[in-house]
Amino acid sequence: MTPKSTKTVTSEYSDPAIQEILRILQQMDNELATFAESVRFNGDMLGEMKKSTSEIIQENKELKRDREVSKTRVSSLEEEVISLRSPRTLLSVRVSLRSVT
């Protein structure tokens, strides 16, 4: 990550202590700029993860709904099979077959 602040401190001060303080302040400014960029990057990544999580949650809801629909269909088919196995249904199927032949 590149620091946003790349200003160089030039000083009219000849005192080495003041120049050292200015150099330290410049270094801190650069470090803060790098940190701010890192925070922005992490915020962007967090936003992407949140978006992905929302999509996964939505997909999961759809899968649960599909599963419930499938369970309902299976139950309906089971009931239909049971009704087809009943003696009355079997008798009517045999009678229908005899009348066809």
XYZ file of N, CA and C in Angstrom:
303
model
N 0.837 -1.175 0.000
C 0.000 0.000 0.000
C 0.885 1.242 0.000
N 0.564 2.164 -0.836
C 1.360 3.372 -0.977
C 0.756 4.479 -0.140
N 1.582 5.182 0.606
C 1.016 6.274 1.403
C 0.461 7.374 0.513
N -0.663 7.936 0.942
C -1.282 9.023 0.191
C -0.456 10.304 0.324
N 0.149 10.481 1.502
C 0.907 11.699 1.739
C 2.368 11.448 1.394
N 2.876 12.194 0.436
C 4.285 12.035 0.059
C 5.010 13.374 0.129
N 4.416 14.315 0.851
C 5.035 15.634 1.004
C 6.379 15.476 1.718
N 7.303 16.265 1.322
C 8.586 16.287 2.013
C 8.658 17.580 2.804
N 9.051 17.433 4.040
C 9.140 18.619 4.885
C 10.482 19.287 4.622
N 10.405 20.499 4.162
C 11.630 21.289 4.021
C 11.557 22.377 5.070
N 12.637 22.597 5.689
C 12.599 23.521 6.808
C 13.596 24.650 6.636
N 13.181 25.766 7.104
C 14.092 26.908 7.152
C 14.853 26.904 8.470
N 14.469 25.958 9.321
C 15.089 25.915 10.638
C 16.432 25.205 10.556
N 17.412 25.773 11.183
C 18.736 25.151 11.176
C 18.959 24.302 12.415
N 18.074 24.439 13.385
C 18.218 23.666 14.626
C 17.972 22.183 14.336
N 18.957 21.320 14.592
C 18.802 19.891 14.317
C 17.638 19.251 15.072
N 17.342 19.713 16.270
C 16.234 19.141 17.048
C 14.903 19.419 16.354
N 14.732 20.625 15.849
C 13.494 20.975 15.144
C 13.398 20.182 13.845
N 14.509 20.053 13.145
C 14.499 19.265 11.910
C 14.161 17.799 12.193
N 14.670 17.264 13.299
C 14.363 15.873 13.675
C 12.876 15.728 13.999
N 12.330 16.697 14.720
C 10.892 16.671 15.041
C 10.078 16.730 13.758
N 10.462 17.578 12.823
C 9.743 17.682 11.550
C 9.848 16.381 10.749
N 11.037 15.753 10.787
C 11.217 14.472 10.092
C 10.315 13.394 10.710
N 10.252 13.364 12.036
C 9.399 12.388 12.730
C 7.932 12.649 12.401
N 7.542 13.913 12.391
C 6.152 14.250 12.046
C 5.831 13.828 10.614
N 6.771 14.015 9.695
C 6.569 13.593 8.305
C 6.409 12.077 8.229
N 7.252 11.367 8.968
C 7.171 9.902 8.986
C 5.821 9.451 9.547
N 5.365 10.103 10.616
C 4.065 9.761 11.203
C 2.937 10.052 10.214
N 3.057 11.167 9.484
C 2.054 11.514 8.478
C 1.975 10.426 7.409
N 3.132 9.955 6.948
C 3.165 8.886 5.946
C 2.577 7.588 6.500
N 2.910 7.264 7.744
C 2.378 6.042 8.360
C 0.863 6.125 8.530
N 0.384 7.298 8.919
C -1.068 7.479 9.049
C -1.766 7.351 7.702
N -1.146 7.877 6.658
C -1.730 7.759 5.316
C -1.787 6.294 4.890
N -0.727 5.542 5.183
C -0.709 4.112 4.861
C -1.784 3.379 5.654
N -1.900 3.717 6.927
C -2.919 3.090 7.772
C -4.323 3.407 7.254
N -4.554 4.658 6.863
C -5.874 5.046 6.343
C -6.202 4.261 5.080
N -5.216 4.069 4.220
C -5.441 3.286 3.002
C -5.760 1.834 3.355
N -5.071 1.310 4.351
C -5.328 -0.059 4.804
C -6.751 -0.188 5.348
N -7.184 0.801 6.104
C -8.543 0.785 6.654
C -9.567 0.833 5.523
N -9.329 1.664 4.518
C -10.245 1.733 3.368
C -10.305 0.391 2.649
N -9.136 -0.210 2.436
C -9.077 -1.513 1.767
C -9.851 -2.559 2.572
N -9.615 -2.588 3.883
C -10.325 -3.552 4.733
C -11.826 -3.287 4.731
N -12.205 -2.018 4.702
C -13.623 -1.679 4.627
C -14.247 -2.171 3.334
N -13.508 -2.012 2.231
C -14.001 -2.511 0.942
C -14.153 -4.028 0.979
N -13.158 -4.702 1.538
C -13.212 -6.168 1.633
C -14.386 -6.602 2.504
N -14.593 -5.898 3.598
C -15.705 -6.214 4.488
C -17.033 -6.035 3.766
N -17.132 -4.976 2.964
C -18.344 -4.746 2.176
C -18.604 -5.881 1.206
N -17.547 -6.367 0.548
C -17.689 -7.493 -0.380
C -18.120 -8.754 0.360
N -17.521 -8.978 1.536
C -17.879 -10.167 2.314
C -19.333 -10.087 2.769
N -19.770 -8.898 3.167
C -21.153 -8.713 3.594
C -22.098 -8.995 2.432
N -21.735 -8.507 1.252
C -22.547 -8.738 0.053
C -22.619 -10.234 -0.243
N -21.468 -10.912 -0.188
C -21.434 -12.354 -0.445
C -22.264 -13.108 0.585
N -22.156 -12.690 1.838
C -22.923 -13.338 2.901
C -24.416 -13.163 2.661
N -24.828 -11.974 2.258
C -26.248 -11.733 1.971
C -26.729 -12.621 0.830
N -25.888 -12.770 -0.199
C -26.256 -13.630 -1.326
C -26.375 -15.084 -0.879
N -25.463 -15.535 -0.031
C -25.505 -16.915 0.467
C -26.749 -17.133 1.314
N -27.086 -16.169 2.156
C -28.287 -16.281 2.994
C -29.526 -16.366 2.113
N -29.603 -15.526 1.079
C -30.749 -15.553 0.168
C -30.836 -16.894 -0.548
N -29.697 -17.394 -1.013
C -29.662 -18.686 -1.697
C -30.108 -19.801 -0.754
N -29.678 -19.721 0.498
C -30.059 -20.716 1.498
C -31.570 -20.694 1.737
N -32.159 -19.498 1.788
C -33.609 -19.386 1.964
C -34.341 -20.033 0.791
N -33.835 -19.782 -0.418
C -34.459 -20.366 -1.609
C -34.350 -21.889 -1.585
N -33.201 -22.405 -1.165
C -33.028 -23.858 -1.081
C -33.969 -24.470 -0.045
N -34.141 -23.792 1.091
C -35.069 -24.285 2.120
C -36.495 -24.314 1.574
N -36.869 -23.246 0.849
C -38.211 -23.185 0.268
C -38.394 -24.312 -0.750
N -37.385 -24.527 -1.601
C -37.454 -25.612 -2.585
C -37.573 -26.968 -1.898
N -36.850 -27.136 -0.792
C -36.911 -28.399 -0.056
C -38.316 -28.627 0.506
N -38.931 -27.569 1.020
C -40.293 -27.697 1.544
C -41.274 -28.054 0.428
N -41.102 -27.422 -0.729
C -41.958 -27.740 -1.880
C -41.767 -29.199 -2.270
N -40.520 -29.658 -2.277
C -40.236 -31.058 -2.621
C -40.864 -32.007 -1.612
N -40.779 -31.654 -0.321
C -41.395 -32.500 0.714
C -42.903 -32.597 0.494
N -43.518 -31.469 0.149
C -44.958 -31.456 -0.100
C -45.295 -32.335 -1.298
N -44.502 -32.252 -2.346
C -44.738 -33.077 -3.537
C -44.581 -34.556 -3.212
N -43.549 -34.895 -2.442
C -43.334 -36.294 -2.068
C -44.514 -36.798 -1.251
N -44.982 -36.003 -0.305
C -46.139 -36.400 0.501
C -47.356 -36.620 -0.382
N -47.556 -35.726 -1.326
C -48.686 -35.848 -2.241
C -48.571 -37.124 -3.073
N -47.363 -37.414 -3.561
C -47.160 -38.639 -4.343
C -47.351 -39.886 -3.486
N -46.902 -39.831 -2.237
C -47.101 -40.975 -1.343
C -48.592 -41.233 -1.133
N -49.353 -40.164 -0.935
C -50.800 -40.317 -0.768
C -51.430 -40.902 -2.025
N -50.961 -40.457 -3.176
C -51.491 -40.964 -4.437
C -51.176 -42.453 -4.594
N -49.963 -42.849 -4.241
C -49.582 -44.267 -4.320
C -50.446 -45.090 -3.377
N -50.660 -44.584 -2.178
C -51.498 -45.304 -1.211
C -52.914 -45.456 -1.757
N -53.443 -44.382 -2.345
C -54.804 -44.477 -2.881
C -54.857 -45.424 -4.078
N -53.794 -45.473 -4.863
C -53.767 -46.389 -6.007
C -53.675 -47.844 -5.553
N -53.118 -48.081 -4.396
C -52.980 -49.441 -3.880
C -54.261 -49.937 -3.196
N -55.194 -49.060 -2.980
C -56.412 -49.485 -2.278
C -57.186 -50.489 -3.140
N -57.868 -51.451 -2.498
C -58.608 -52.486 -3.235
C -59.638 -51.900 -4.200
N -60.310 -50.869 -3.802
C -61.338 -50.273 -4.658
C -60.715 -49.749 -5.953
N -59.563 -49.075 -5.846
C -58.886 -48.548 -7.035
C -58.412 -49.682 -7.914
N -57.819 -50.687 -7.310
C -57.332 -51.828 -8.086
C -58.480 -52.499 -8.833
N -59.621 -52.641 -8.168
C -60.788 -53.253 -8.795
C -61.264 -52.414 -9.979
N -61.309 -51.090 -9.800
C -61.769 -50.239 -10.906
C -60.777 -50.264 -12.063
N -59.482 -50.389 -11.770
C -58.490 -50.493 -12.836
C -58.690 -51.795 -13.583
N -58.952 -52.906 -12.882
C -59.174 -54.203 -13.540
C -60.425 -54.157 -14.410
N -61.447 -53.548 -13.879
C -62.692 -53.447 -14.643
C -62.454 -52.616 -15.895
N -61.725 -51.522 -15.751
C -61.423 -50.678 -16.908
C -60.605 -51.444 -17.932
N -59.656 -52.214 -17.480
C -58.826 -52.997 -18.396
C -59.667 -54.047 -19.122
N -60.582 -54.687 -18.421
C -61.436 -55.699 -19.050
C -62.322 -55.071 -20.107
N -62.820 -53.891 -19.825
C -63.703 -53.265 -20.804
C -62.928 -52.794 -22.032
N -61.639 -52.537 -21.885
C -60.821 -52.115 -23.019
C -60.504 -53.308 -23.901
N -60.264 -54.463 -23.322
C -59.851 -55.634 -24.110
C -60.996 -56.377 -24.705
